[in-house]
Coordinates of N, CA and C in Angstrom, one line a residue:
X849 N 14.3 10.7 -23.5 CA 13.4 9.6 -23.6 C 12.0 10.0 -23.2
X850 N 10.7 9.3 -23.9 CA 9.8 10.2 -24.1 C 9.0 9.9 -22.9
X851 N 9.3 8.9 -22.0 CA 8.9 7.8 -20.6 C 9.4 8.8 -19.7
X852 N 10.3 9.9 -19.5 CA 10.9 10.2 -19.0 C 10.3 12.5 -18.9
X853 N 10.7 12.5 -20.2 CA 10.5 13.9 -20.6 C 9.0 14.1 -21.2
X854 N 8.2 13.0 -21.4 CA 6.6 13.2 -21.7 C 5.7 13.4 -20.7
X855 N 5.0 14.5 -20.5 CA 4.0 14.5 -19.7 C 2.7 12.8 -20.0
X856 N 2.7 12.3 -20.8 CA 1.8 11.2 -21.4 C 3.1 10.0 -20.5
X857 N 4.6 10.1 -21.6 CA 5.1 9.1 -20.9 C 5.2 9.1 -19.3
X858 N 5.2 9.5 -18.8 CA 5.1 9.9 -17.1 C 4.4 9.3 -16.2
X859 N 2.7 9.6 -17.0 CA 1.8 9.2 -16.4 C 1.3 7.7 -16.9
X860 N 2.1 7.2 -18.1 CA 2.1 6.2 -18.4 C 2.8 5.3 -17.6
X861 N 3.7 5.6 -17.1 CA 5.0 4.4 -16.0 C 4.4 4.6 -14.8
X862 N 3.7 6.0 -14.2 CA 3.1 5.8 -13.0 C 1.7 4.9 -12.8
X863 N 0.8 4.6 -13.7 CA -0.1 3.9 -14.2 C -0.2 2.4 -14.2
X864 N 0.8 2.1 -14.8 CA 1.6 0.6 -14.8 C 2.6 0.5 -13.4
X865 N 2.9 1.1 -13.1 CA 3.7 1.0 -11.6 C 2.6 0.8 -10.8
X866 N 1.9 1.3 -10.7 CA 0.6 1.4 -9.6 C -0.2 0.2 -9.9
X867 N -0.7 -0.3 -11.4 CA -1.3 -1.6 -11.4 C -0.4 -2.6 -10.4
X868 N 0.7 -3.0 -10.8 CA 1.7 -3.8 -10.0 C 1.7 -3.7 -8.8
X869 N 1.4 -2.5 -8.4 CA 1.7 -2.2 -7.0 C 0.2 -2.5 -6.4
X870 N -1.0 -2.4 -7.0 CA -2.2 -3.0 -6.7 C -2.5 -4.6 -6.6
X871 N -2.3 -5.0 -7.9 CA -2.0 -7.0 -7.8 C -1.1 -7.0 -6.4
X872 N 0.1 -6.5 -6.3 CA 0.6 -7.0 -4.9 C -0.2 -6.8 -3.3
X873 N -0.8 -5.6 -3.5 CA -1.5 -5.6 -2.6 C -2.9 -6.5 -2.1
X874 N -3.4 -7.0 -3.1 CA -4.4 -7.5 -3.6 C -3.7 -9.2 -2.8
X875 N -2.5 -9.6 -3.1 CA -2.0 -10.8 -3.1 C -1.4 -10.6 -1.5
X876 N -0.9 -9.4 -0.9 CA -0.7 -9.2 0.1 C -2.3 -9.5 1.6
X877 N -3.3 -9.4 0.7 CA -4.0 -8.8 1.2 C -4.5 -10.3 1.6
X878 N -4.6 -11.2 0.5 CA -4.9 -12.4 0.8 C -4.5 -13.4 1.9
X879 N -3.0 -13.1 1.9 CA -2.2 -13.7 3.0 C -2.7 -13.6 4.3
X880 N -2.9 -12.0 4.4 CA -3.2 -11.6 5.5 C -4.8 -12.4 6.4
X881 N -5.6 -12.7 5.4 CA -7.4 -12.8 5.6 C -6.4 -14.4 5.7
X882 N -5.6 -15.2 5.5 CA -5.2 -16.7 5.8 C -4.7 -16.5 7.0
X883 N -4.3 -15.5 7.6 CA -3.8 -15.5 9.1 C -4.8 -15.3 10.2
X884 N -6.2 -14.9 9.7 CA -7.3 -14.9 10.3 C -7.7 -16.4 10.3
X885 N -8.2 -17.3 9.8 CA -8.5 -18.6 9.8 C -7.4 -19.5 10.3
X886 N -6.1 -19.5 9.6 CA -5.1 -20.4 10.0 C -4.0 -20.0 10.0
X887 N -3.3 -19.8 11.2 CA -1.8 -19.3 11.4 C -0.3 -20.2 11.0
X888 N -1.2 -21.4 11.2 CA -0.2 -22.4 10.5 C 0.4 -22.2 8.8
X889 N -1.1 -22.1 8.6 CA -0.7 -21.6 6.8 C -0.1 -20.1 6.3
X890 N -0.7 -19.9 7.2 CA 0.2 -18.0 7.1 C 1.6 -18.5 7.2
X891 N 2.2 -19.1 8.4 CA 3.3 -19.6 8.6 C 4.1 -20.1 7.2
X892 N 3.3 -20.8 6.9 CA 3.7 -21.8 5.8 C 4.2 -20.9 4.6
X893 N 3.3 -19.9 4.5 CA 3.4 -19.3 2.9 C 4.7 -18.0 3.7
X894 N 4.9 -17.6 4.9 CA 5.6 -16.6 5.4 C 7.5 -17.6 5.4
X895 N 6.9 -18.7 5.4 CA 8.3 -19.3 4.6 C 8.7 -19.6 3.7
X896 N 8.0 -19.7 2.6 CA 7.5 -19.4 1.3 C 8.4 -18.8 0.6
X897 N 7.9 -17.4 1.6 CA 8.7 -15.8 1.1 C 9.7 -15.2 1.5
X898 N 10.5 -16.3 2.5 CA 11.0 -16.0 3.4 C 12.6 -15.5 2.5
X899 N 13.8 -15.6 3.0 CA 15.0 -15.4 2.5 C 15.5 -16.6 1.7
X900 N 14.7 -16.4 0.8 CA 14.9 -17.4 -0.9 C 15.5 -16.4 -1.7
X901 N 15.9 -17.1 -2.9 CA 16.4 -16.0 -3.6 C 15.2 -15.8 -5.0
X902 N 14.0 -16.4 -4.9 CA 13.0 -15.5 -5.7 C 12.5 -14.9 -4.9
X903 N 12.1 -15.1 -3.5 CA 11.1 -13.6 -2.4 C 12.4 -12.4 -2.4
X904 N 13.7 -13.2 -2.6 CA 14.7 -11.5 -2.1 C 14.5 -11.2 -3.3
X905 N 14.4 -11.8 -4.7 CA 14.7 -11.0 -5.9 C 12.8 -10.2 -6.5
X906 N 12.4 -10.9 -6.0 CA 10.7 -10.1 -6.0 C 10.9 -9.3 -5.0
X907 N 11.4 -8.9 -4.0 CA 11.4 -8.0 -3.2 C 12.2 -6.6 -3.3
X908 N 13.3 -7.1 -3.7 CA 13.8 -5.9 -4.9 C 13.1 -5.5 -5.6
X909 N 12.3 -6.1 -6.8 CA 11.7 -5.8 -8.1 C 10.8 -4.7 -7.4
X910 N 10.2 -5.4 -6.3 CA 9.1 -4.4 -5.4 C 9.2 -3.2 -5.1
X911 N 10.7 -3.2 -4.6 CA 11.0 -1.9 -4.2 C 11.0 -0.7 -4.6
X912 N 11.9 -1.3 -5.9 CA 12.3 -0.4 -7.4 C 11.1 -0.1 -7.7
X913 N 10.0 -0.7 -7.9 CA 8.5 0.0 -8.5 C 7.9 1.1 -7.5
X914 N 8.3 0.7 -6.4 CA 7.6 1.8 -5.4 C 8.2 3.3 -5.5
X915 N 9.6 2.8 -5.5 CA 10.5 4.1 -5.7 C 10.2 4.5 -7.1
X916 N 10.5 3.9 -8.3 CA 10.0 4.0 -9.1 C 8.3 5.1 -9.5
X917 N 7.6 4.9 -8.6 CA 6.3 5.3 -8.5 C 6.2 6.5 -8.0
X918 N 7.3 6.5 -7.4 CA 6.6 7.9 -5.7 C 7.7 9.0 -7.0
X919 N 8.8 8.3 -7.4 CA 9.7 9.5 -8.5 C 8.7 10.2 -9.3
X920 N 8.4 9.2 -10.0 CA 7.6 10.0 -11.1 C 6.4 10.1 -10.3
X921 N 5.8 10.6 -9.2 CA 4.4 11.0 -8.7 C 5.0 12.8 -8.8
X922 N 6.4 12.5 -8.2 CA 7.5 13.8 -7.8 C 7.6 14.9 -9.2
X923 N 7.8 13.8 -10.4 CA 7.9 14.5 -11.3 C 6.6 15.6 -12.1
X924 N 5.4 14.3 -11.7 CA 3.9 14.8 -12.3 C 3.6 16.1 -11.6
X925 N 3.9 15.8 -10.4 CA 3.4 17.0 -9.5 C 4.4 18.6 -9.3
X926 N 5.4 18.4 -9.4 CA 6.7 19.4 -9.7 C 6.1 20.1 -11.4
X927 N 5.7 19.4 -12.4 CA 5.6 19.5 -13.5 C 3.7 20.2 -13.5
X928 N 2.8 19.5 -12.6 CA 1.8 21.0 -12.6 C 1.7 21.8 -11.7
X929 N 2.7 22.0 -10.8 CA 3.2 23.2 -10.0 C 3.4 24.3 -11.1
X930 N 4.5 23.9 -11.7 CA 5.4 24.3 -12.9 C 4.2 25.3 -13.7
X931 N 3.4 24.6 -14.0 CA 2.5 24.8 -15.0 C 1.5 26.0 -14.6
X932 N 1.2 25.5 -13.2 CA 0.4 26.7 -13.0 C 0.7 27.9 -12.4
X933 N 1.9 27.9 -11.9 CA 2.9 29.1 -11.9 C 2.0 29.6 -10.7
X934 N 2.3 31.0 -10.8 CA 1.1 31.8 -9.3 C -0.1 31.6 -9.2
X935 N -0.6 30.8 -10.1 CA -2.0 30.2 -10.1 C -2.2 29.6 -8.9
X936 N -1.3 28.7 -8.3 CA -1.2 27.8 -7.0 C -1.6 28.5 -5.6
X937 N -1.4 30.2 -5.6 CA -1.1 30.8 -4.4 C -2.7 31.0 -4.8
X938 N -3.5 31.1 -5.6 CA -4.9 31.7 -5.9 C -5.7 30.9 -4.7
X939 N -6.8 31.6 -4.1 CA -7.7 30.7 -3.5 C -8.9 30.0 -4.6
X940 N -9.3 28.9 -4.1 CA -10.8 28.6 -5.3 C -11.0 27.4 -4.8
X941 N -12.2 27.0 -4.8 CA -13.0 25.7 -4.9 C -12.7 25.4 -5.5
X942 N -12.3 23.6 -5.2 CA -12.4 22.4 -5.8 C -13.4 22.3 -7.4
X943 N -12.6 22.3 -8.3 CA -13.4 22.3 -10.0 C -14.6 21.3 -9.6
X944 N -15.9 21.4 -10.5 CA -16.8 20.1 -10.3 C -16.0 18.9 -10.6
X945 N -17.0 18.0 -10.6 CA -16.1 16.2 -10.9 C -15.1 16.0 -10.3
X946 N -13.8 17.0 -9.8 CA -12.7 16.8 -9.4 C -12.5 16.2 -7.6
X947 N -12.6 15.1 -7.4 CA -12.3 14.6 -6.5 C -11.4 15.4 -5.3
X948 N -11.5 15.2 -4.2 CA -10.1 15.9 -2.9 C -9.0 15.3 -3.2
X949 N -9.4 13.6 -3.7 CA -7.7 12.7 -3.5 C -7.3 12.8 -5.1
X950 N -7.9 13.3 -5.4 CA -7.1 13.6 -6.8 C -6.5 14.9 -7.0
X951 N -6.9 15.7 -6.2 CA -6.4 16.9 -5.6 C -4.9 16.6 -5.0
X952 N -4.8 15.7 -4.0 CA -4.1 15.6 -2.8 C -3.2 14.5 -3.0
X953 N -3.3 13.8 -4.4 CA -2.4 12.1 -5.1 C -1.2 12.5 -3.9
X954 N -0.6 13.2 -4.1 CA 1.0 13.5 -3.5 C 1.0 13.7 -2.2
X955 N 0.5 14.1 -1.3 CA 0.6 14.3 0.2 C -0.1 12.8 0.3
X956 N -1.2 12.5 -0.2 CA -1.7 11.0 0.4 C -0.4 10.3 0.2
X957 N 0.3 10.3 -0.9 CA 1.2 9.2 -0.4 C 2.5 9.3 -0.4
X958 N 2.7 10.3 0.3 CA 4.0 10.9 1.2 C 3.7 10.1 2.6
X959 N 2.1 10.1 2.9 CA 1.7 9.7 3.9 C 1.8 8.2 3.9
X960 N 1.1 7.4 3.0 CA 1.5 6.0 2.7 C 2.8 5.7 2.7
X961 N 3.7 6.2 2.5 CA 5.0 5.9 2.3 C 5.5 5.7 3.5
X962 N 5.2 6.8 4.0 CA 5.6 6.9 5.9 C 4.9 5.9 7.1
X963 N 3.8 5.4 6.6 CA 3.7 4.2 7.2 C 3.7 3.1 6.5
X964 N 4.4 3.4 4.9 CA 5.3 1.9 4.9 C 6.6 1.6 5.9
X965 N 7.7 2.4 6.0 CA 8.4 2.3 6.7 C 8.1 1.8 7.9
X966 N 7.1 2.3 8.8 CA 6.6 1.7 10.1 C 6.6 0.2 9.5
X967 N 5.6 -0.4 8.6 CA 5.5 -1.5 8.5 C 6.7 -2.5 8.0
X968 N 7.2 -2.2 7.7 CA 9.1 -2.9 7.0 C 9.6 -3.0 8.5
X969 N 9.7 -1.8 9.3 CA 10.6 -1.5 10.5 C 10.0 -3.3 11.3
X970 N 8.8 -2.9 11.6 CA 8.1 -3.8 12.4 C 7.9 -5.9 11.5
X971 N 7.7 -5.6 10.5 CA 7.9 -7.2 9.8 C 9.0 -7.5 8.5
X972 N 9.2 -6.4 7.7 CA 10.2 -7.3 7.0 C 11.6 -7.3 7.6
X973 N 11.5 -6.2 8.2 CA 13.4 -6.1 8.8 C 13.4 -7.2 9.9
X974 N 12.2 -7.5 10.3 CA 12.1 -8.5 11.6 C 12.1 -10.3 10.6
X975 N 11.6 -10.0 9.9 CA 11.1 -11.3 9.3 C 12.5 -11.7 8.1
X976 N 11.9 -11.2 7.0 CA 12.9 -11.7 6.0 C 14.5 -11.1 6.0
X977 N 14.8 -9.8 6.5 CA 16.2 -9.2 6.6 C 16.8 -10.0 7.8
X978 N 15.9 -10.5 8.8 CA 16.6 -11.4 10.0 C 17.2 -12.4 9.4
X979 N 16.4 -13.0 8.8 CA 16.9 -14.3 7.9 C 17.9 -14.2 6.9
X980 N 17.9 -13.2 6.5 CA 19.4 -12.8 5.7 C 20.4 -12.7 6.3
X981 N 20.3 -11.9 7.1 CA 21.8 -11.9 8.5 C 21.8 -13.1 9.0
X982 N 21.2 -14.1 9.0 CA 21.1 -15.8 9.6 C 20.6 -15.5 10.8
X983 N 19.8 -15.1 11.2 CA 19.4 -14.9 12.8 C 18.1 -15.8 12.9
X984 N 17.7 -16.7 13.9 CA 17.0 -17.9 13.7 C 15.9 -17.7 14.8
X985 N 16.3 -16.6 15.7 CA 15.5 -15.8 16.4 C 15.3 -14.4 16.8
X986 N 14.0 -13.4 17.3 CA 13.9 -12.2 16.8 C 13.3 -12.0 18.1
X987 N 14.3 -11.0 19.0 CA 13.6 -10.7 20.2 C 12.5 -9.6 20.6
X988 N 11.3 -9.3 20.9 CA 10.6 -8.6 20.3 C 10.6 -7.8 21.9
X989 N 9.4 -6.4 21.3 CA 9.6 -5.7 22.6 C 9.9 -6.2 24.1
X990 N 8.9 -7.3 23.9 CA 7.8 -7.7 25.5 C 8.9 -8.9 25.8
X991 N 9.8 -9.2 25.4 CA 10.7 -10.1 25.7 C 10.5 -11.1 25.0
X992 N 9.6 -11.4 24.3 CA 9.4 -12.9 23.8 C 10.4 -13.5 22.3
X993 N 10.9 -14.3 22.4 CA 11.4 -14.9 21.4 C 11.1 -15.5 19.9
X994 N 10.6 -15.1 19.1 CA 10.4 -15.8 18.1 C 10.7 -15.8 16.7
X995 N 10.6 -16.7 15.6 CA 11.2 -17.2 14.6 C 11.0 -16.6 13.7
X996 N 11.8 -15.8 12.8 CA 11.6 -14.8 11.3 C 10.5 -15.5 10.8
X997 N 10.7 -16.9 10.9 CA 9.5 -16.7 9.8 C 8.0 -17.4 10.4
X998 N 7.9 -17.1 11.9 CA 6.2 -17.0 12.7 C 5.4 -15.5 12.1
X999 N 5.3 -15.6 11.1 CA 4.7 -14.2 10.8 C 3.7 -13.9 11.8
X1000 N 2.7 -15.0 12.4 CA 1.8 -15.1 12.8 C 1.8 -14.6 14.3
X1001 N 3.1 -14.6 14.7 CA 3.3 -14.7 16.3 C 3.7 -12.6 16.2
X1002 N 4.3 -12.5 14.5 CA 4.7 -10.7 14.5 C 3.4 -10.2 14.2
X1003 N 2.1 -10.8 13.7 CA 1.1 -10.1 13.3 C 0.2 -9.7 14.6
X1004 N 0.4 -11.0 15.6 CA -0.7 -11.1 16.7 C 0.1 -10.1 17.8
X1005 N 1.4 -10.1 17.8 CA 2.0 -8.8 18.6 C 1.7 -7.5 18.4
X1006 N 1.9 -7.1 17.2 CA 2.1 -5.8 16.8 C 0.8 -5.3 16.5
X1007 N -0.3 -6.2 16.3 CA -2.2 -6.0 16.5 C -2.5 -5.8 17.9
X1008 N -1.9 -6.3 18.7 CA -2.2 -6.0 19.9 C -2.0 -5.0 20.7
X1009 N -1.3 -4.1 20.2 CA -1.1 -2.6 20.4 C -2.0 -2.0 20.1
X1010 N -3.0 -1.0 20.9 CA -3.7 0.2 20.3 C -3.2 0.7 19.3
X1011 N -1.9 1.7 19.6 CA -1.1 3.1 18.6 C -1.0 2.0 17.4
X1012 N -0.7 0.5 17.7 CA -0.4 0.3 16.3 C -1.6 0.2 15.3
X1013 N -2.4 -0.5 16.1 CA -3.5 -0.3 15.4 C -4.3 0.8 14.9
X1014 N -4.5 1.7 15.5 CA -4.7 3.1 15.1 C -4.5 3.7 13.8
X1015 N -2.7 3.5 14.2 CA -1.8 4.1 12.5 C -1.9 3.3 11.9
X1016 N -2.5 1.7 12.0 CA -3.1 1.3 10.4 C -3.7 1.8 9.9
X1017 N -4.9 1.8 11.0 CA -6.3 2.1 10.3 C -5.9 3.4 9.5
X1018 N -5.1 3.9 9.8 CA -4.8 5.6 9.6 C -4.2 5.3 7.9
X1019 N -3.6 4.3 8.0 CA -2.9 4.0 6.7 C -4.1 3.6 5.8
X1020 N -4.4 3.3 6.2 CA -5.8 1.9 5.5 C -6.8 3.3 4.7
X1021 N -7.2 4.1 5.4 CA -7.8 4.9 4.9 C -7.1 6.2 3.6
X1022 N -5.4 6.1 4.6 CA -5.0 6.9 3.2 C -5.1 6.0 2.0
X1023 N -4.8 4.7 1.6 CA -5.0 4.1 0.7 C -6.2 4.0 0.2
X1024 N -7.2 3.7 0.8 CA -8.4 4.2 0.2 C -8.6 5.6 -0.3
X1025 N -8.0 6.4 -0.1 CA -8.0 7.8 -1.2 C -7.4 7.5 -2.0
X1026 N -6.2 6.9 -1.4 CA -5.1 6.9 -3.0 C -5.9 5.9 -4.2
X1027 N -6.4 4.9 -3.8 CA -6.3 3.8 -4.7 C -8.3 4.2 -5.8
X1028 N -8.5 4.8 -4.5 CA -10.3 5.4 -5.3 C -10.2 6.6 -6.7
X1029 N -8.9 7.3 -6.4 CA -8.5 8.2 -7.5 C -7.2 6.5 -8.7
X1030 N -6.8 6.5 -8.0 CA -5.7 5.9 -8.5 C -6.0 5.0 -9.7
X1031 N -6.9 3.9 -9.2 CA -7.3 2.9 -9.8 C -7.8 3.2 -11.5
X1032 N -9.1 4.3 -11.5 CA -9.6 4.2 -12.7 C -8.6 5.2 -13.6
X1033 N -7.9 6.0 -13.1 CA -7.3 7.3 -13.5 C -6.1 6.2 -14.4
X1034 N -5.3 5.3 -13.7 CA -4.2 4.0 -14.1 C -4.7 3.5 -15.5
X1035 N -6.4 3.2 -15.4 CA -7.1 2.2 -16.8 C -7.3 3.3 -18.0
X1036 N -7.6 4.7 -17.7 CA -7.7 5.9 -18.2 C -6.4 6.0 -18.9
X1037 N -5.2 6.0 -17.9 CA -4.1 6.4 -19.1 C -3.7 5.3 -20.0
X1038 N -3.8 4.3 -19.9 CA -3.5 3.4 -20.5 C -4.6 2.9 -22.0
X1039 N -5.7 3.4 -21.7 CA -6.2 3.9 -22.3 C -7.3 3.1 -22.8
X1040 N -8.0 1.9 -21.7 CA -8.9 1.4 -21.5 C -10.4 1.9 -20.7
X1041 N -10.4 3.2 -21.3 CA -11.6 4.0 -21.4 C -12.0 4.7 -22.0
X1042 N -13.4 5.3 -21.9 CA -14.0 6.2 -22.8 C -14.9 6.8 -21.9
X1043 N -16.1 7.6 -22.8 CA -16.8 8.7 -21.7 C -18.0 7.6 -21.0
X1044 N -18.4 6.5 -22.0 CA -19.2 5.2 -21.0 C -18.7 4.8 -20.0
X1045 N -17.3 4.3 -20.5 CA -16.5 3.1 -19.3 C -16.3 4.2 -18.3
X1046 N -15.5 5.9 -18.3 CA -15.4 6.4 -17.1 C -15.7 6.0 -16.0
X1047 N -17.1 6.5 -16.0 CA -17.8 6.1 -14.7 C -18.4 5.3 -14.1
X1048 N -18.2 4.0 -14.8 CA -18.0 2.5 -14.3 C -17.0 1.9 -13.9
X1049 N -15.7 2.8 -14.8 CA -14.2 2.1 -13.9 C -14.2 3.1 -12.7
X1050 N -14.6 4.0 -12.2 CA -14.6 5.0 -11.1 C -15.4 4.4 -10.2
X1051 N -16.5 4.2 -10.0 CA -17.2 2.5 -9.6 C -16.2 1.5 -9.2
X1052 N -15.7 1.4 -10.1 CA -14.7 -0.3 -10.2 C -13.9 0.5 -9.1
X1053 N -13.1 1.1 -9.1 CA -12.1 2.3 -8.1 C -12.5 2.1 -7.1
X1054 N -13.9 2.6 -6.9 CA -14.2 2.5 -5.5 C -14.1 1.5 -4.9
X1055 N -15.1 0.6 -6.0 CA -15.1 -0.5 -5.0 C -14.1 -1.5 -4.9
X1056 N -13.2 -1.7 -5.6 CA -11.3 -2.6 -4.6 C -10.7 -1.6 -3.8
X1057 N -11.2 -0.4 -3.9 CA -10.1 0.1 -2.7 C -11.1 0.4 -1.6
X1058 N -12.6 -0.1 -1.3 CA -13.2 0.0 -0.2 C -13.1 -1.6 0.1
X1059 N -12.9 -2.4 -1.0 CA -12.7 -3.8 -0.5 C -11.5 -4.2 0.1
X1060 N -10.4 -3.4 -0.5 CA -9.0 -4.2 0.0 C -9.0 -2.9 1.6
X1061 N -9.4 -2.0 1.6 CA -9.7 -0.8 3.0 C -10.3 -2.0 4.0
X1062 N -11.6 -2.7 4.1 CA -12.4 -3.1 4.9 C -11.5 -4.7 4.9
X1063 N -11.1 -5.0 4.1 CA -10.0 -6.7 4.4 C -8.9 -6.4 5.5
X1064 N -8.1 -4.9 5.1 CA -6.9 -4.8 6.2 C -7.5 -4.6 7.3
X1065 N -8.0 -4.0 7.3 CA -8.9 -3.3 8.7 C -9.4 -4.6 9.5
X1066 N -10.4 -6.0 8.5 CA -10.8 -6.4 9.5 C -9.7 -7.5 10.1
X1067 N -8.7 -7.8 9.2 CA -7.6 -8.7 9.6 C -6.7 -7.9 11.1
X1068 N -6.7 -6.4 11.1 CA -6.4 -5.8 12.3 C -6.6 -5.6 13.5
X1069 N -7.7 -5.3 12.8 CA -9.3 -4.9 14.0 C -9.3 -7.0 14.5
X1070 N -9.4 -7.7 14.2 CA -9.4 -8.9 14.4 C -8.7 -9.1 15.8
X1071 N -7.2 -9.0 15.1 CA -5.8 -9.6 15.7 C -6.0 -8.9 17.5
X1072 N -6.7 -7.7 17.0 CA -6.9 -6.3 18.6 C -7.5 -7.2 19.2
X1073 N -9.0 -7.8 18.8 CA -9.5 -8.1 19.4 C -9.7 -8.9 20.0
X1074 N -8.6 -10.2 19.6 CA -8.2 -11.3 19.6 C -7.5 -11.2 20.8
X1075 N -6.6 -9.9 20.9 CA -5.7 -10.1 21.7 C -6.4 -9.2 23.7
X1076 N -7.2 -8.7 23.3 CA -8.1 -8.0 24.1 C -9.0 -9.9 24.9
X1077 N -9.5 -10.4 23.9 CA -9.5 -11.5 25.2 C -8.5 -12.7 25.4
X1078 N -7.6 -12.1 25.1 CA -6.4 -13.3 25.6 C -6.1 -14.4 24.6
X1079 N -6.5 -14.6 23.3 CA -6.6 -15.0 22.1 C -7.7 -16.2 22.2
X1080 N -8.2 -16.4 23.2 CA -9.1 -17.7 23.7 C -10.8 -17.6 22.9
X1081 N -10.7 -16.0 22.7 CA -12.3 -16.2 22.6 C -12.9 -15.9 20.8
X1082 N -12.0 -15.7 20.4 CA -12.1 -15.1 18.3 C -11.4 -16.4 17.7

């Protein structure tokens, strides 16, 4: 299959996986900036999504694309390993035009991947997998009790940690590599460019993945700070 065994199909399914996986983030990202203004409504939409069977069956679909994505990232990159044979052991500067995170697609998001799992560990397994097993309460480090689906009460905990905060930010920025290469390179294969548009969708690149970088960050950086004065003063 040519999706499979084409260097073109390849980077065609990785392209379209990654748009998908952008709209979600983009939609994730919203939620999040509603937990800054109103916790009630974060609440509201965090039941929403809670253990229904369209959030469990979109949450599948999700999955599959992710794994889906990081496979064939596995394949692209195994395949110009392949290609350049001992060429790899060579030392040299970075080609001109050629970006570091375009260099680096694959360790950046070995590294995203690894603090997906942090983030699943810490809210979906707490949130929506609780609610699958019927569990109506989720006891959290510090002893306190609360409801799968208070997203609000798991965002304002787990922000109030330094380390946790930290390894977002730490995340937040690998994403911003990933998605500054990712983004226009995705419109490129699909093949909504040319040598004009290039360097305006490379532009466009930047700028949603310095905009969705500076949203998580300040919904983070927020919740720290929030919780630094006792939630009374933000």
């Amino acid at each position: 299959m040519w999706l499979i065994h084409s260097s073109i199909g390849r980077k065609l399914v990785m392209s379209i996986s990654g748009t998908v996986l952008l709209m979600f983030l983009l939609f994730h990202l919203s939620m999040n900036v509603v937990a800054v203004f109103s916790p009630d409504a974060y609440n509201v939409i965090c039941a929403l999504l809670g253990a229904n069977w369209y959030a469990v069956a979109a949450t599948v679909v999700l999955a599959g694309i992710i794994v889906l994505h990081f496979v064939y990232a596995a394949m692209i990159t195994l395949q110009n390993r392949k290609a350049r044979g001992n060429d790899r052991y060579t030392v040299s500067t970075r080609p001109k035009g050629v970006s570091w995170a375009s260099q680096n697609m694959f360790v950046i998001g070995i590294v995203i991947i690894g603090f997906m799992i942090l983030h699943f560990s810490q809210f979906w397994y707490k949130m929506m997998f609780a609610e699958l097993l019927g569990h109506h309460e989720v006891t959290l480090c510090d002893g306190s009790v609360v409801s799968p689906q208070d997203g609000a009460a798991f965002v304002s905990y787990y922000f109030s940690h330094l380390w946790v905060v930290i390894a977002y930010l730490i995340w937040y920025v690998a994403l911003w590599f990933h998605l500054t290469h990712g983004v226009w390179s995705a419109i490129q294969t699909i093949g909504w460019s040319n040598r004009l548009w290039l360097k305006r969708w490379k532009v466009v690149g930047n700028i949603v993945a310095t905009l969705i970088f500076l949203g998580f960050a300040f919904v983070t950086l927020f919740f720290y700070a929030k919780s630094l004065c006792g939630g009374s003063c933000c």
